[in-house]
CSV table of C-alpha atoms and ligand atoms in Angstrom, one decimal:
chain,number,residue,atom,x,y,z
A,1,UNK,CA,21.2,-12.8,-29.0
A,2,UNK,CA,21.1,-13.8,-25.4
A,3,UNK,CA,18.1,-12.5,-23.4
A,4,UNK,CA,19.2,-10.7,-20.4
A,5,UNK,CA,17.5,-11.7,-17.2
A,6,UNK,CA,16.1,-9.2,-14.6
A,7,UNK,CA,15.6,-9.8,-10.9
A,8,UNK,CA,13.5,-7.2,-9.0
A,9,UNK,CA,13.0,-6.9,-5.2
A,10,UNK,CA,10.2,-4.7,-4.0
A,11,UNK,CA,10.0,-2.6,-0.8
A,12,UNK,CA,7.4,-0.2,0.6
A,13,UNK,CA,3.8,0.2,-0.2
A,14,UNK,CA,1.4,-1.4,-2.7
A,15,UNK,CA,2.1,1.4,-5.1
A,16,UNK,CA,5.6,0.0,-5.4
A,17,UNK,CA,4.3,-3.5,-5.8
A,18,UNK,CA,2.1,-2.3,-8.7
A,19,UNK,CA,5.0,-0.3,-10.1
A,20,UNK,CA,7.2,-3.4,-10.1
A,21,UNK,CA,4.6,-5.2,-12.2
A,22,UNK,CA,4.6,-2.2,-14.5
A,23,UNK,CA,8.4,-2.2,-14.9
A,24,UNK,CA,8.3,-6.0,-15.5
A,25,UNK,CA,5.7,-5.4,-18.2
A,26,UNK,CA,7.9,-2.8,-19.8
A,27,UNK,CA,11.1,-4.9,-19.7
A,28,UNK,CA,9.5,-8.1,-21.0
A,29,UNK,CA,8.1,-6.1,-23.9
A,30,UNK,CA,11.7,-5.0,-24.6
A,31,UNK,CA,12.9,-8.6,-24.7
A,32,UNK,CA,14.2,-9.0,-21.2
A,33,UNK,CA,13.3,-12.2,-19.2
A,34,UNK,CA,12.4,-12.2,-15.6
A,35,UNK,CA,14.0,-14.4,-12.9
A,36,UNK,CA,13.5,-15.1,-9.2
A,37,UNK,CA,17.1,-16.1,-8.8
A,38,UNK,CA,19.3,-13.1,-7.8
A,39,UNK,CA,22.6,-15.1,-8.3
A,40,UNK,CA,22.1,-15.8,-11.9
A,41,UNK,CA,20.4,-12.5,-12.9
A,42,UNK,CA,22.1,-10.2,-15.3
A,43,UNK,CA,20.3,-7.2,-13.9
A,44,UNK,CA,19.4,-6.7,-10.2
A,45,UNK,CA,16.9,-4.0,-9.4
A,46,UNK,CA,15.6,-2.8,-6.0
A,47,UNK,CA,12.3,-0.9,-6.0
A,48,UNK,CA,12.8,1.2,-2.9
A,49,UNK,CA,10.9,3.1,-0.2
A,50,UNK,CA,11.8,6.2,1.7
A,51,UNK,CA,8.8,6.6,4.0
A,52,UNK,CA,10.8,6.2,7.3
A,53,UNK,CA,14.5,6.1,8.0
A,54,UNK,CA,14.4,2.4,9.0
A,55,UNK,CA,12.9,1.6,5.5
A,56,UNK,CA,16.0,3.2,3.9
A,57,UNK,CA,18.4,1.6,6.3
A,58,UNK,CA,17.1,-1.9,5.5
A,59,UNK,CA,17.6,-1.2,1.8
A,60,UNK,CA,21.2,0.1,2.4
A,61,UNK,CA,21.9,-3.2,4.2
A,62,UNK,CA,20.6,-5.2,1.3
A,63,UNK,CA,22.7,-3.1,-1.1
A,64,UNK,CA,25.7,-4.3,1.0
A,65,UNK,CA,24.9,-7.9,0.2
A,66,UNK,CA,24.4,-7.1,-3.5
A,67,UNK,CA,27.8,-5.4,-3.6
A,68,UNK,CA,29.3,-8.8,-2.9
A,69,UNK,CA,27.5,-10.2,-5.9
A,70,UNK,CA,28.7,-7.4,-8.1
A,71,UNK,CA,32.3,-7.7,-6.8
A,72,UNK,CA,32.3,-11.3,-7.9
A,73,UNK,CA,30.9,-10.4,-11.3
A,74,UNK,CA,31.3,-6.8,-12.3
A,75,UNK,CA,29.3,-7.3,-15.6
A,76,UNK,CA,26.1,-7.4,-13.6
A,77,UNK,CA,23.9,-4.2,-13.7
A,78,UNK,CA,22.6,-2.9,-10.4
A,79,UNK,CA,19.7,-0.5,-10.3
A,80,UNK,CA,17.7,1.5,-7.8
A,81,UNK,CA,14.1,2.3,-8.6
A,82,UNK,CA,11.3,4.0,-6.6
A,83,UNK,CA,11.2,6.5,-3.9
A,84,UNK,CA,14.8,6.3,-2.7
A,85,UNK,CA,16.0,6.8,-6.2
A,86,UNK,CA,13.8,9.9,-6.4
A,87,UNK,CA,14.9,11.2,-3.0
A,88,UNK,CA,18.7,10.6,-3.2
A,89,UNK,CA,19.2,10.9,-6.9
A,90,UNK,CA,22.9,10.9,-8.0
A,91,UNK,CA,24.0,10.5,-4.4
A,92,UNK,CA,23.2,6.8,-4.8
A,93,UNK,CA,25.7,6.5,-7.7
A,94,UNK,CA,28.4,8.6,-6.1
A,95,UNK,CA,28.1,7.2,-2.6
A,96,UNK,CA,27.2,3.6,-3.3
A,97,UNK,CA,29.7,3.1,-6.0
A,98,UNK,CA,28.2,-0.1,-7.3
A,99,UNK,CA,24.9,1.3,-8.4
A,100,UNK,CA,24.7,1.7,-12.2
A,101,UNK,CA,21.2,2.9,-12.7
A,102,UNK,CA,18.9,5.2,-10.7
A,103,UNK,CA,15.3,5.7,-11.9
A,104,UNK,CA,12.5,7.5,-10.1
A,105,UNK,CA,8.8,6.6,-10.3
A,106,UNK,CA,8.0,8.8,-13.3
A,107,UNK,CA,10.8,7.7,-15.6
A,108,UNK,CA,10.3,4.0,-15.9
A,109,UNK,CA,9.8,4.2,-19.6
A,110,UNK,CA,13.5,5.0,-19.9
A,111,UNK,CA,14.6,2.1,-17.8
A,112,UNK,CA,15.3,-0.4,-20.7
A,113,UNK,CA,17.5,2.3,-22.4
A,114,UNK,CA,19.4,3.0,-19.1
A,115,UNK,CA,20.0,-0.8,-18.6
A,116,UNK,CA,21.3,-1.2,-22.1
A,117,UNK,CA,23.7,1.7,-21.6
A,118,UNK,CA,24.8,0.3,-18.3
A,119,UNK,CA,26.0,-2.9,-20.0
A,120,UNK,CA,28.4,-0.6,-21.9
A,121,UNK,CA,29.7,0.9,-18.7
A,122,UNK,CA,27.6,4.1,-18.6
A,123,UNK,CA,25.8,5.2,-15.5
A,124,UNK,CA,22.2,6.3,-16.0
A,125,UNK,CA,20.0,8.6,-13.9
A,126,UNK,CA,16.3,9.4,-14.6
A,127,UNK,CA,14.6,11.2,-11.8
A,128,UNK,CA,12.4,13.9,-13.4
A,129,UNK,CA,8.9,14.0,-12.0
A,130,UNK,CA,6.1,14.4,-14.4
A,131,UNK,CA,2.7,16.1,-14.2
A,132,UNK,CA,1.1,13.7,-16.7
A,133,UNK,CA,2.8,10.3,-16.7
A,134,UNK,CA,0.3,7.6,-15.7
A,135,UNK,CA,1.6,4.6,-17.7
A,136,UNK,CA,-2.0,4.3,-18.9
A,137,UNK,CA,-1.0,2.3,-22.0
A,138,UNK,CA,1.3,-0.2,-20.3
A,139,UNK,CA,0.0,-3.5,-19.2
A,140,UNK,CA,1.6,-4.6,-16.0
A,141,UNK,CA,3.2,-8.1,-15.9
A,142,UNK,CA,1.1,-10.4,-13.7
A,143,UNK,CA,1.4,-14.1,-12.9
A,144,UNK,CA,-2.0,-15.8,-12.8
A,145,UNK,CA,-3.6,-15.4,-9.5
A,146,UNK,CA,-6.7,-14.3,-7.6
A,147,UNK,CA,-5.8,-10.8,-6.4
A,148,UNK,CA,-4.4,-7.9,-8.4
A,149,UNK,CA,-3.5,-4.3,-7.5
A,150,UNK,CA,-4.4,-1.6,-10.0
A,151,UNK,CA,-2.9,1.8,-9.6
A,152,UNK,CA,-5.5,4.3,-10.6
A,153,UNK,CA,-3.6,7.5,-9.8
A,154,UNK,CA,-0.1,8.6,-9.0
A,155,UNK,CA,1.4,11.2,-6.7
A,156,UNK,CA,0.0,13.1,-3.8
A,157,UNK,CA,-0.8,16.8,-3.3
A,158,UNK,CA,-1.7,16.6,0.4
A,159,UNK,CA,1.7,17.5,1.8
A,160,UNK,CA,1.2,16.1,5.3
A,161,UNK,CA,4.0,17.7,7.2
A,162,UNK,CA,5.9,14.5,8.0
A,163,UNK,CA,5.6,12.8,4.6
A,164,UNK,CA,8.1,12.4,1.8
A,165,UNK,CA,5.6,11.0,-0.7
A,166,UNK,CA,4.7,14.3,-2.4
A,167,UNK,CA,8.4,14.8,-3.0
A,168,UNK,CA,9.2,11.2,-4.2
A,169,UNK,CA,6.0,10.7,-6.2
A,170,UNK,CA,5.2,14.2,-7.4
A,171,UNK,CA,1.8,15.8,-8.2
A,172,UNK,CA,-1.5,14.0,-8.3
A,173,UNK,CA,-2.7,12.7,-11.7
A,174,UNK,CA,-5.3,10.1,-12.6
A,175,UNK,CA,-5.4,7.4,-15.2
A,176,UNK,CA,-8.4,7.3,-17.6
A,177,UNK,CA,-11.5,5.5,-16.3
A,178,UNK,CA,-11.7,3.5,-19.6
A,179,UNK,CA,-8.3,2.1,-19.4
A,180,UNK,CA,-8.8,1.0,-15.8
A,181,UNK,CA,-12.2,-0.6,-16.7
A,182,UNK,CA,-10.5,-2.5,-19.5
A,183,UNK,CA,-7.8,-3.7,-17.1
A,184,UNK,CA,-10.5,-5.0,-14.7
A,185,UNK,CA,-12.2,-6.8,-17.6
A,186,UNK,CA,-8.9,-8.4,-18.6
A,187,UNK,CA,-8.2,-9.6,-15.1
A,188,UNK,CA,-11.7,-10.9,-14.8
A,189,UNK,CA,-11.2,-12.9,-18.0
A,190,UNK,CA,-8.0,-14.3,-16.6
A,191,UNK,CA,-9.8,-15.6,-13.5
A,192,UNK,CA,-8.8,-12.9,-11.0
A,193,UNK,CA,-11.4,-12.6,-8.2
A,194,UNK,CA,-10.3,-9.5,-6.3
A,195,UNK,CA,-8.8,-6.2,-7.3
A,196,UNK,CA,-7.7,-3.3,-5.2
A,197,UNK,CA,-7.7,0.2,-6.7
A,198,UNK,CA,-4.7,2.0,-5.5
A,199,UNK,CA,-3.6,5.6,-4.9
A,200,UNK,CA,-2.1,7.7,-2.2
A,201,UNK,CA,-5.4,9.5,-1.9
A,202,UNK,CA,-7.9,7.8,-4.1
A,203,UNK,CA,-10.6,10.2,-3.2
A,204,UNK,CA,-8.9,12.8,-5.4
A,205,UNK,CA,-9.3,10.6,-8.5
A,206,UNK,CA,-10.7,12.6,-11.4
A,207,UNK,CA,-11.0,11.8,-15.1
A,208,UNK,CA,-13.3,13.8,-17.5
A,209,UNK,CA,-15.8,14.6,-14.8
A,210,UNK,CA,-15.7,11.2,-13.3
A,211,UNK,CA,-14.8,11.0,-9.6
A,212,UNK,CA,-13.6,8.1,-7.6
A,213,UNK,CA,-17.1,6.9,-6.7
A,214,UNK,CA,-17.8,6.7,-10.5
A,215,UNK,CA,-14.6,4.7,-11.0
A,216,UNK,CA,-15.5,2.4,-8.2
A,217,UNK,CA,-19.0,1.8,-9.5
A,218,UNK,CA,-17.8,1.2,-13.0
A,219,UNK,CA,-15.2,-1.3,-11.8
A,220,UNK,CA,-17.7,-3.1,-9.7
A,221,UNK,CA,-20.1,-3.5,-12.6
A,222,UNK,CA,-17.5,-5.3,-14.8
A,223,UNK,CA,-17.9,-8.7,-12.9
A,224,UNK,CA,-20.3,-9.2,-10.0
A,225,UNK,CA,-18.1,-12.1,-8.8
A,226,UNK,CA,-15.0,-9.9,-8.5
A,227,UNK,CA,-14.4,-8.3,-5.1
A,228,UNK,CA,-13.4,-4.6,-5.3
A,229,UNK,CA,-11.3,-3.0,-2.7
A,230,UNK,CA,-9.6,0.4,-2.6
A,231,UNK,CA,-6.9,2.3,-0.7
A,232,UNK,CA,-6.1,4.9,0.6
A,233,UNK,CA,-8.9,7.3,1.5
A,234,UNK,CA,-8.1,10.7,3.1
A,235,UNK,CA,-10.6,11.6,5.8
A,236,UNK,CA,-11.0,15.1,4.4
A,237,UNK,CA,-12.1,14.0,0.9
A,238,UNK,CA,-14.2,10.8,1.5
A,239,UNK,CA,-17.6,11.8,0.0
A,240,UNK,CA,-21.2,10.7,0.8
A,241,UNK,CA,-21.4,9.7,-2.8
A,242,UNK,CA,-18.6,7.2,-2.2
A,243,UNK,CA,-20.4,5.8,0.8
A,244,UNK,CA,-23.6,5.3,-1.2
A,245,UNK,CA,-21.7,3.7,-4.0
A,246,UNK,CA,-20.3,1.1,-1.5
A,247,UNK,CA,-23.8,0.3,-0.2
A,248,UNK,CA,-25.2,0.0,-3.7
A,249,UNK,CA,-22.7,-2.6,-5.0
A,250,UNK,CA,-22.6,-6.0,-3.3
A,251,UNK,CA,-19.1,-6.7,-4.6
A,252,UNK,CA,-17.5,-3.6,-3.2
A,253,UNK,CA,-16.0,-4.6,0.1
A,254,UNK,CA,-17.5,-3.0,3.1
A,255,UNK,CA,-14.1,-2.0,4.5
A,256,UNK,CA,-12.4,1.4,4.6
A,257,UNK,CA,-8.8,2.1,5.4
A,258,UNK,CA,-9.0,5.6,6.9
A,259,UNK,CA,-5.7,6.8,8.4
A,260,UNK,CA,-6.3,8.9,11.5
A,261,UNK,CA,-2.6,9.4,12.3
A,262,UNK,CA,-3.4,11.1,15.7
A,263,UNK,CA,-6.4,11.6,18.0
A,264,UNK,CA,-5.3,15.1,19.0
A,265,UNK,CA,-6.5,18.2,17.1
A,266,UNK,CA,-3.3,20.1,18.0
A,267,UNK,CA,-1.1,17.4,16.5
A,268,UNK,CA,-3.4,16.9,13.5
A,269,UNK,CA,-3.0,20.6,12.7
A,270,UNK,CA,0.8,20.4,13.0
A,271,UNK,CA,0.7,17.3,10.7
A,272,UNK,CA,-1.3,19.4,8.2
A,273,UNK,CA,-3.9,16.7,8.0
A,274,UNK,CA,-6.6,19.3,7.4
A,275,UNK,CA,-9.4,17.6,9.4
A,276,UNK,CA,-10.4,17.6,13.1
A,277,UNK,CA,-11.0,14.6,15.1
A,278,UNK,CA,-14.7,15.6,15.3
A,279,UNK,CA,-14.9,15.6,11.6
A,280,UNK,CA,-13.2,12.2,11.5
A,281,UNK,CA,-15.5,10.6,14.1
A,282,UNK,CA,-18.6,12.1,12.3
A,283,UNK,CA,-17.4,10.5,9.1
A,284,UNK,CA,-17.1,7.1,10.8
A,285,UNK,CA,-20.6,7.5,12.3
A,286,UNK,CA,-22.1,8.4,9.0
A,287,UNK,CA,-20.4,5.5,7.2
A,288,UNK,CA,-21.7,3.1,9.9
A,289,UNK,CA,-25.2,4.4,9.5
A,290,UNK,CA,-25.2,4.0,5.7
A,291,UNK,CA,-23.2,0.8,5.6
A,292,UNK,CA,-24.1,-1.2,8.8
A,293,UNK,CA,-21.5,-3.9,8.2
A,294,UNK,CA,-18.6,-1.6,7.5
A,295,UNK,CA,-15.3,-2.0,9.2
A,296,UNK,CA,-12.3,0.3,9.4
A,297,UNK,CA,-8.5,0.1,9.6
A,298,UNK,CA,-6.1,3.0,10.1
A,299,UNK,CA,-2.6,4.3,10.3
A,300,UNK,CA,-1.2,5.9,13.5
A,301,UNK,CA,2.1,7.8,14.1
A,302,UNK,CA,3.4,8.0,17.7
A,303,UNK,CA,5.8,10.6,18.9
A,304,UNK,CA,5.2,13.4,16.4
A,305,UNK,CA,7.1,16.6,17.5
A,306,UNK,CA,5.6,18.1,20.7
A,307,UNK,CA,3.3,15.2,21.2
A,308,UNK,CA,2.4,15.2,25.0
A,309,UNK,CA,1.1,12.4,27.1
A,310,UNK,CA,-2.3,14.0,26.8
A,311,UNK,CA,-2.1,14.0,23.0
A,312,UNK,CA,-1.1,10.4,23.1
A,313,UNK,CA,-4.1,9.5,25.3
A,314,UNK,CA,-6.4,11.2,22.8
A,315,UNK,CA,-5.1,8.8,20.2
A,316,UNK,CA,-5.8,5.8,22.5
A,317,UNK,CA,-9.3,7.3,23.1
A,318,UNK,CA,-10.1,7.5,19.3
A,319,UNK,CA,-8.9,3.9,18.9
A,320,UNK,CA,-11.4,2.8,21.5
A,321,UNK,CA,-14.2,4.9,20.0
A,322,UNK,CA,-13.7,3.7,16.4
A,323,UNK,CA,-12.8,0.0,17.3
A,324,UNK,CA,-10.6,-0.5,14.2
A,325,UNK,CA,-10.3,-4.0,12.8
A,326,UNK,CA,-6.7,-3.4,12.3
A,327,UNK,CA,-4.0,-0.6,12.3
A,328,UNK,CA,-0.6,0.1,10.9
A,329,UNK,CA,1.3,1.8,13.7
A,330,UNK,CA,4.6,3.7,13.4
A,331,UNK,CA,7.1,5.7,15.3
A,332,UNK,CA,7.6,9.2,13.9
A,333,UNK,CA,10.7,9.4,11.7
A,334,UNK,CA,11.9,12.8,10.6
A,335,UNK,CA,12.4,13.1,6.8
A,336,UNK,CA,14.6,15.6,5.3
A,337,UNK,CA,12.8,18.2,3.1
A,338,UNK,CA,9.5,17.9,4.8
A,339,UNK,CA,7.9,20.6,6.9
A,340,UNK,CA,8.1,18.6,10.1
A,341,UNK,CA,11.8,18.1,9.6
A,342,UNK,CA,12.3,21.7,10.7
A,343,UNK,CA,10.4,21.0,13.9
A,344,UNK,CA,12.3,19.8,16.8
A,345,UNK,CA,12.1,16.0,17.0
A,346,UNK,CA,11.6,16.3,20.8
A,347,UNK,CA,9.9,13.1,21.8
A,348,UNK,CA,12.6,10.8,23.0
A,349,UNK,CA,13.1,7.4,21.4
A,350,UNK,CA,12.3,5.8,24.7
A,351,UNK,CA,8.9,7.7,25.0
A,352,UNK,CA,8.1,7.0,21.3
A,353,UNK,CA,8.7,3.3,21.9
A,354,UNK,CA,6.6,3.2,25.0
A,355,UNK,CA,3.7,5.0,23.3
A,356,UNK,CA,3.9,2.8,20.3
A,357,UNK,CA,3.8,-0.3,22.4
A,358,UNK,CA,0.7,1.0,24.2
A,359,UNK,CA,-0.9,1.7,20.8
A,360,UNK,CA,0.0,-1.8,19.6
A,361,UNK,CA,-1.2,-3.5,22.7
A,362,UNK,CA,-4.5,-1.6,22.7
A,363,UNK,CA,-5.1,-2.4,19.0
A,364,UNK,CA,-4.4,-6.1,19.6
A,365,UNK,CA,-7.0,-6.3,22.3
A,366,UNK,CA,-9.5,-4.3,20.1
A,367,UNK,CA,-8.8,-6.7,17.1
A,368,UNK,CA,-9.5,-9.7,19.4
A,369,UNK,CA,-12.8,-8.2,20.6
A,370,UNK,CA,-13.8,-7.3,17.1
A,371,UNK,CA,-13.1,-10.9,15.9
A,372,UNK,CA,-14.9,-12.4,18.9
A,373,UNK,CA,-18.1,-10.6,17.8
A,374,UNK,CA,-18.0,-12.8,14.7
A,375,UNK,CA,-18.2,-16.1,16.7
A,376,UNK,CA,-21.4,-17.9,15.6
A,377,UNK,CA,-21.8,-15.7,12.6
A,378,UNK,CA,-21.6,-16.6,8.9
A,379,UNK,CA,-18.9,-15.0,6.7
A,380,UNK,CA,-18.5,-15.3,2.9
A,381,UNK,CA,-14.9,-16.4,2.3
A,382,UNK,CA,-13.0,-16.0,-1.0
A,383,UNK,CA,-10.9,-19.2,-1.0
A,384,UNK,CA,-7.2,-18.5,-1.6
A,385,UNK,CA,-5.6,-22.0,-1.1
A,386,UNK,CA,-4.0,-24.2,1.5
A,387,UNK,CA,-3.6,-22.7,4.9
A,388,UNK,CA,0.0,-21.9,5.7
A,389,UNK,CA,0.2,-24.2,8.6
A,390,UNK,CA,-1.6,-27.3,7.3
A,391,UNK,CA,-2.7,-28.7,4.0
A,392,UNK,CA,-5.7,-30.2,5.7
A,393,UNK,CA,-7.1,-26.7,5.9
A,394,UNK,CA,-8.0,-24.0,3.4
A,395,UNK,CA,-7.4,-20.3,3.9
A,396,UNK,CA,-9.3,-17.4,2.5
A,397,UNK,CA,-10.5,-13.9,3.3
A,398,UNK,CA,-13.7,-12.3,4.5
A,399,UNK,CA,-15.2,-9.2,2.9
A,400,UNK,CA,-13.5,-7.2,5.7
A,401,UNK,CA,-10.1,-8.7,4.6
A,402,UNK,CA,-9.7,-11.0,7.7
A,403,UNK,CA,-8.0,-14.4,7.2
A,404,UNK,CA,-10.3,-17.3,7.8
A,405,UNK,CA,-9.2,-21.0,8.1
A,406,UNK,CA,-11.5,-24.0,7.7
A,407,UNK,CA,-11.2,-27.8,7.0
A,408,UNK,CA,-10.5,-28.7,3.4
A,409,UNK,CA,-13.2,-30.2,1.2
A,410,UNK,CA,-12.5,-31.8,-2.2
A,411,UNK,CA,-15.2,-29.7,-4.0
A,412,UNK,CA,-13.8,-26.4,-2.9
A,413,UNK,CA,-11.0,-24.7,-4.9
A,414,UNK,CA,-9.1,-21.4,-4.9
A,415,UNK,CA,-11.3,-18.7,-6.3
A,416,UNK,CA,-14.6,-20.1,-4.9
A,417,UNK,CA,-16.8,-18.2,-2.5
A,418,UNK,CA,-17.9,-20.3,0.5
A,419,UNK,CA,-20.1,-19.6,3.5
A,420,UNK,CA,-18.2,-20.4,6.7
A,421,UNK,CA,-19.6,-20.3,10.3
A,422,UNK,CA,-17.0,-18.8,12.6
A,423,UNK,CA,-16.4,-20.8,15.8
A,424,UNK,CA,-13.0,-19.7,17.1
A,425,UNK,CA,-10.8,-16.6,16.7
A,426,UNK,CA,-7.5,-15.0,17.6
A,427,UNK,CA,-6.7,-11.3,17.2
A,428,UNK,CA,-5.4,-12.1,13.7
A,429,UNK,CA,-7.3,-15.1,12.4
A,430,UNK,CA,-10.8,-16.6,12.2
A,431,UNK,CA,-11.5,-20.4,12.3
A,432,UNK,CA,-14.7,-22.0,11.2
A,433,UNK,CA,-16.6,-24.7,9.3
A,434,UNK,CA,-18.2,-24.6,5.8
A,435,UNK,CA,-22.0,-24.5,6.0
B,1,LIG,N1,-1.3,8.0,1.3
B,1,LIG,C1,-1.5,7.1,2.4
B,1,LIG,C2,-0.2,6.3,2.8
B,1,LIG,C3,1.0,7.1,3.1
B,1,LIG,S1,2.3,6.2,3.7
B,1,LIG,C4,-2.1,7.9,3.5
B,1,LIG,O1,-2.1,9.1,3.5
B,1,LIG,O2,-2.6,7.2,4.4
B,1,LIG,C5,1.6,5.2,5.0
B,1,LIG,C6,1.7,5.6,6.4
B,1,LIG,O3,3.0,5.8,6.8
B,1,LIG,C7,1.1,7.0,6.6
B,1,LIG,O4,-0.3,6.9,6.7
B,1,LIG,C8,1.7,7.3,8.0
B,1,LIG,O5,1.0,6.8,9.0
B,1,LIG,C9,3.1,6.7,7.9
B,1,LIG,N2,4.1,7.7,7.7
B,1,LIG,C10,4.3,8.5,6.7
B,1,LIG,N3,5.4,9.3,6.9
B,1,LIG,C11,5.9,8.9,8.1
B,1,LIG,C12,7.0,9.4,8.9
B,1,LIG,N4,7.8,10.4,8.5
B,1,LIG,N5,7.2,8.8,10.1
B,1,LIG,C13,6.4,7.8,10.5
B,1,LIG,N6,5.3,7.4,9.8
B,1,LIG,C14,5.1,7.9,8.6
B,2,LIG,FE1,1.8,11.3,2.6
B,2,LIG,FE2,-0.3,12.6,3.5
B,2,LIG,FE3,0.0,12.1,0.9
B,2,LIG,FE4,-0.6,10.1,2.5
B,2,LIG,S1,-1.9,11.9,2.1
B,2,LIG,S2,0.9,10.1,0.9
B,2,LIG,S3,0.5,10.7,4.4
B,2,LIG,S4,1.3,13.4,2.1
B,3,LIG,FE1,7.5,4.1,0.4
B,3,LIG,FE2,7.3,5.5,-1.8
B,3,LIG,FE3,5.3,3.9,-1.0
B,3,LIG,S1,8.1,6.2,0.1
B,3,LIG,S2,5.4,4.0,1.2
B,3,LIG,S3,7.3,3.3,-1.6
B,3,LIG,S4,5.1,5.9,-2.1
């Protein structure tokens, strides 16, 4: 029998990237083959994101292109996975007539069955959320490489007032520590050099009395040459124990992504973030005391309902105080079903854009200053491969996840750690020489 080939395109966060590998693992096990060529694929899947309206609009646009492929060859199966599948459910089949399969994040085990049915002309919808599904027993499909994402928990119980994730991903649940440790072992044997432990709020990880610090420490002990990263931490739950665990293990990166969202206590409360800016800044100070080389990145939303110029200035102030290495910065986007959706979206598009631009400009100048502090210093780089712009140069990353570029040497290959002295920087890249 002919093996049907599957093409998957992934949108959204790293959880989706990890889920795509999971789905690929599942499908390969059921006898499907994977392809990178959308034109020849028998099955076209989009793993989608609902976080902001523009994320969904982009995917609708892409569906339009794919419709042309299906029009030419109606035997092809088109499927939507991920957060949009969960949010829009059967609307996707009824509105977008060419979609055959809609499967949300907790029903991927049924995907092969739905695809098989779709070949016989049946539509399939699986969008039930689960309190227990963690896909603990499924090995994600991974090409050989250096970096891997490991999802350690699913869902989110935080219910920040602007956010769809608790609705599209359901309740928090953790994978078992043993299965994660085994996956790290396997990756280490395959030559991977860096893993990132993933969850919407990793600090809520819990398995048989083990918390996230225990998991991090167990993962770090598997292979001292493997860099361990993690994301995302919620400022309310980041424990002292976690900070100690980071200092105690050389191979846990001294880098924390700690989304602040806003610098104004009034807005933080409306966002249901459950911490104050004082708590947040204390946490940063404590982390810096315990881990002197630690650096931070963040997420910021501009133009949340009722945000005043003064609230906006408070955000800029916090950015200057913390001096983030990097930030993901967004305009507020109202999402149906969330608590903030019932608030009046009263900051005009124009003001949102102006504030976002101020935030981006400020962050760019902070990133540059932060990088300039590294000039003359030595950084340990994990070599990834040729630099994008020239094969005379190699590219890799620092412990703090910054890209570093340096002249190629024959004895240095991807996966090596090299000491590089930084001599030039931009806001996004470091340049140096191997020492
Ligand atoms: N669990 C992670 C990531 C959530 S999604 C966390 O809590 O940090 C990534 C980021 O998208 C969020 O941190 C937030 O800054 C942004 N975001 C989420 N919902 C949004 C919305 N409705 N409008 C604009 N930005 C949003
Ligand atoms: Fe969304 Fe908040 Fe959960 Fe992050 S912690 S996924 S922002 S609800
Ligand atoms: Fe998007 Fe879902 Fe991730 S909404 S950001 S893909 S959890």
